[in-house]
Coordinates of C-alpha atoms in Angstrom, one line a residue:
M8 CA 4.5 6.1 14.7
I9 CA 2.0 6.9 11.9
V10 CA 1.1 5.0 8.5
V11 CA 0.9 7.1 5.5
A12 CA -1.0 5.2 2.7
D13 CA -1.2 6.1 -1.0
T14 CA -4.3 5.4 -3.2
G15 CA -2.9 2.2 -5.1
P16 CA -2.4 -0.1 -2.0
I17 CA -5.6 0.8 -0.4
I18 CA -7.7 0.2 -3.6
A19 CA -5.7 -3.3 -3.8
L20 CA -6.5 -4.3 -0.5
G21 CA -10.1 -3.3 -1.1
T22 CA -10.4 -5.4 -4.0
V23 CA -9.8 -8.4 -1.7
G24 CA -11.9 -7.2 1.2
R25 CA -8.5 -6.6 3.4
I26 CA -8.1 -2.9 4.0
A27 CA -8.2 -3.9 7.9
L28 CA -4.8 -5.6 7.4
L29 CA -3.3 -1.7 7.6
E30 CA -3.9 -2.1 11.4
I31 CA -1.0 -4.7 11.8
F32 CA 1.0 -1.8 12.3
E33 CA -0.7 -0.7 15.3
A34 CA -0.5 2.7 14.2
P35 CA -2.7 5.7 13.0
I36 CA -3.3 5.2 9.2
V37 CA -3.6 8.5 7.4
I38 CA -4.1 9.7 3.8
P39 CA -3.8 13.2 2.5
P40 CA -6.9 14.9 1.0
H41 CA -6.2 14.1 -2.7
V42 CA -5.8 10.4 -2.0
R43 CA -9.2 10.4 -0.4
R44 CA -10.7 12.0 -3.6
E45 CA -9.0 9.3 -5.7
L46 CA -10.4 6.6 -3.7
L47 CA -13.8 7.9 -3.9
S48 CA -13.6 9.2 -7.4
K49 CA -14.8 6.0 -9.3
P50 CA -17.4 3.9 -7.9
T51 CA -16.0 0.2 -7.8
S52 CA -16.9 -3.1 -6.2
E53 CA -14.5 -1.8 -3.2
T54 CA -16.0 1.6 -2.7
Q55 CA -18.3 0.6 0.1
E56 CA -15.2 -1.0 2.1
I57 CA -13.1 2.0 1.3
E58 CA -16.0 4.4 2.6
R59 CA -16.2 2.2 5.7
S60 CA -12.5 2.3 6.4
L61 CA -12.4 6.1 6.1
S62 CA -15.1 6.5 8.5
R63 CA -13.6 4.2 10.9
R64 CA -9.8 3.5 10.6
I65 CA -8.4 6.0 8.2
Q66 CA -7.8 9.7 9.1
V67 CA -7.6 12.4 6.3
R68 CA -4.2 14.7 7.2
D69 CA -3.6 17.9 5.5
V70 CA -0.1 17.8 4.1
P71 CA 2.6 20.3 5.8
S72 CA 4.0 23.1 4.0
L73 CA 6.8 21.8 1.8
R74 CA 10.5 22.9 2.1
E75 CA 12.1 23.2 -1.3
P76 CA 14.2 20.0 -1.5
T77 CA 10.7 18.2 -1.0
K78 CA 9.0 20.2 -3.6
E79 CA 11.7 19.6 -6.1
V80 CA 11.8 15.6 -5.3
V81 CA 7.9 15.0 -5.7
N82 CA 7.2 17.7 -8.4
R83 CA 6.9 15.2 -11.3
L84 CA 4.7 12.6 -9.2
D85 CA 1.0 12.6 -9.9
L86 CA -0.9 14.5 -7.3
G87 CA -1.8 11.8 -5.0
E88 CA 1.6 10.6 -5.0
Q89 CA 3.1 14.0 -4.3
E90 CA 0.6 14.6 -1.3
A91 CA 1.3 10.9 0.2
V92 CA 5.2 11.4 -0.3
S93 CA 5.2 15.0 1.2
L94 CA 2.7 14.0 4.2
A95 CA 5.3 11.1 5.0
A96 CA 8.4 13.3 4.6
G97 CA 6.9 16.2 6.5
S98 CA 5.7 14.3 9.5
D99 CA 7.4 14.9 12.9
E100 CA 6.6 11.3 13.9
E101 CA 8.3 7.9 12.8
T102 CA 6.5 7.2 9.5
L103 CA 6.0 4.3 7.2
L104 CA 4.6 5.2 3.6
I105 CA 2.6 2.3 1.8
I106 CA 3.1 3.1 -1.6
D107 CA 3.3 0.8 -4.8
D108 CA 4.1 3.5 -7.6
Q109 CA 7.8 3.1 -8.6
A110 CA 8.4 6.6 -9.1
G111 CA 6.9 7.6 -5.7
R112 CA 9.0 4.9 -3.9
R113 CA 12.1 6.3 -5.5
A114 CA 11.0 10.0 -4.3
A115 CA 10.2 8.8 -0.9
R116 CA 13.5 7.0 -0.4
R117 CA 15.3 10.2 -1.4
L118 CA 13.6 12.0 1.2
D119 CA 14.6 9.3 3.9
C120 CA 11.1 7.8 4.2
S121 CA 10.5 4.3 5.2
V122 CA 8.5 2.7 2.4
T123 CA 6.6 -0.7 1.7
G124 CA 4.0 -1.6 -0.7
V125 CA 1.0 -3.9 -0.6
I126 CA 3.2 -6.9 -0.7
G127 CA 4.9 -5.8 2.1
V128 CA 1.6 -5.3 4.2
L129 CA 0.6 -9.0 3.2
L130 CA 4.1 -10.3 3.9
R131 CA 3.8 -8.7 7.5
A132 CA 0.2 -9.8 7.7
K133 CA 1.2 -13.5 7.4
E134 CA 4.1 -13.1 9.6
V135 CA 1.8 -12.2 12.4
D136 CA -0.6 -14.7 11.4
Q137 CA -3.5 -12.4 9.9
I138 CA -3.5 -14.0 6.5
E139 CA -2.4 -17.8 5.7
A140 CA -0.8 -17.2 2.3
V141 CA 0.3 -14.1 0.1
G142 CA -0.1 -15.8 -3.3
P143 CA -3.6 -16.2 -3.6
L144 CA -4.6 -12.7 -2.2
L145 CA -2.0 -11.3 -4.9
E146 CA -3.6 -13.2 -7.8
E147 CA -7.3 -12.2 -6.6
M148 CA -6.1 -8.3 -6.8
R149 CA -4.8 -8.9 -10.0
S150 CA -8.0 -10.6 -11.1
A151 CA -9.7 -7.7 -9.9
G152 CA -7.7 -5.4 -12.0
Y153 CA -4.8 -4.3 -9.8
W154 CA -1.6 -4.5 -11.8
L155 CA 0.8 -7.2 -10.7
S156 CA 3.3 -8.8 -13.0
D157 CA 3.9 -12.6 -12.8
E158 CA 7.4 -11.8 -11.7
I159 CA 6.3 -9.6 -8.7
I160 CA 4.0 -12.4 -7.5
E161 CA 6.6 -15.0 -7.9
H162 CA 9.0 -13.0 -5.9
A163 CA 6.3 -12.1 -3.2
R164 CA 5.6 -16.0 -2.9
T165 CA 9.4 -16.6 -2.6
M166 CA 9.6 -13.9 0.2
A167 CA 6.6 -15.7 1.7
D168 CA 8.1 -19.2 1.2
E169 CA 5.0 -19.9 -0.8
T170 CA 6.9 -21.5 -3.7
T171 CA 6.4 -24.8 -4.9
S172 CA 8.9 -27.4 -6.2
P173 CA 8.9 -28.8 -9.5
N174 CA 8.0 -32.2 -8.1
N175 CA 5.3 -30.7 -6.1
A176 CA 3.7 -28.4 -8.9
D177 CA 0.3 -28.5 -7.7
G178 CA 1.2 -27.0 -4.2
D179 CA 0.2 -29.9 -2.2
N180 CA 2.0 -31.2 0.5
P181 CA 4.0 -34.3 0.0

């Protein structure tokens, strides 16, 4: 198995110092060349962690030649998403694609790719006791500028069993 990651989830995890959570899948983590360029194109607070991850845990792989059906499905995506989806779809190995872009996720599903996003990574990390809670990390990502709606965060908290009851709105245990 391999894990193909798009730019957004790596940046989101980098904003909270948690790119290493990608290792929970116990598989090589790969990105296409354009995703690498996107990750390094704008110096930000998470750039150092991203650079360390690119040298230690994330491999860059070229995108295989695309067959016509794949080209048609990905042609309207941004270049990073095109390459990430194409790399996942063109792999001969079992592949998990980590992508948050909705159009990219739809394209990947049309090509029968297994898909998750940064929330899926955090849910899995909590499940295997690598993190204590999903909600605070999502709030931290949002505070750092990663777009997450209230609805998405609330849904993730529900999935992680982190919702508070009306009688316990401050989140403390009774």
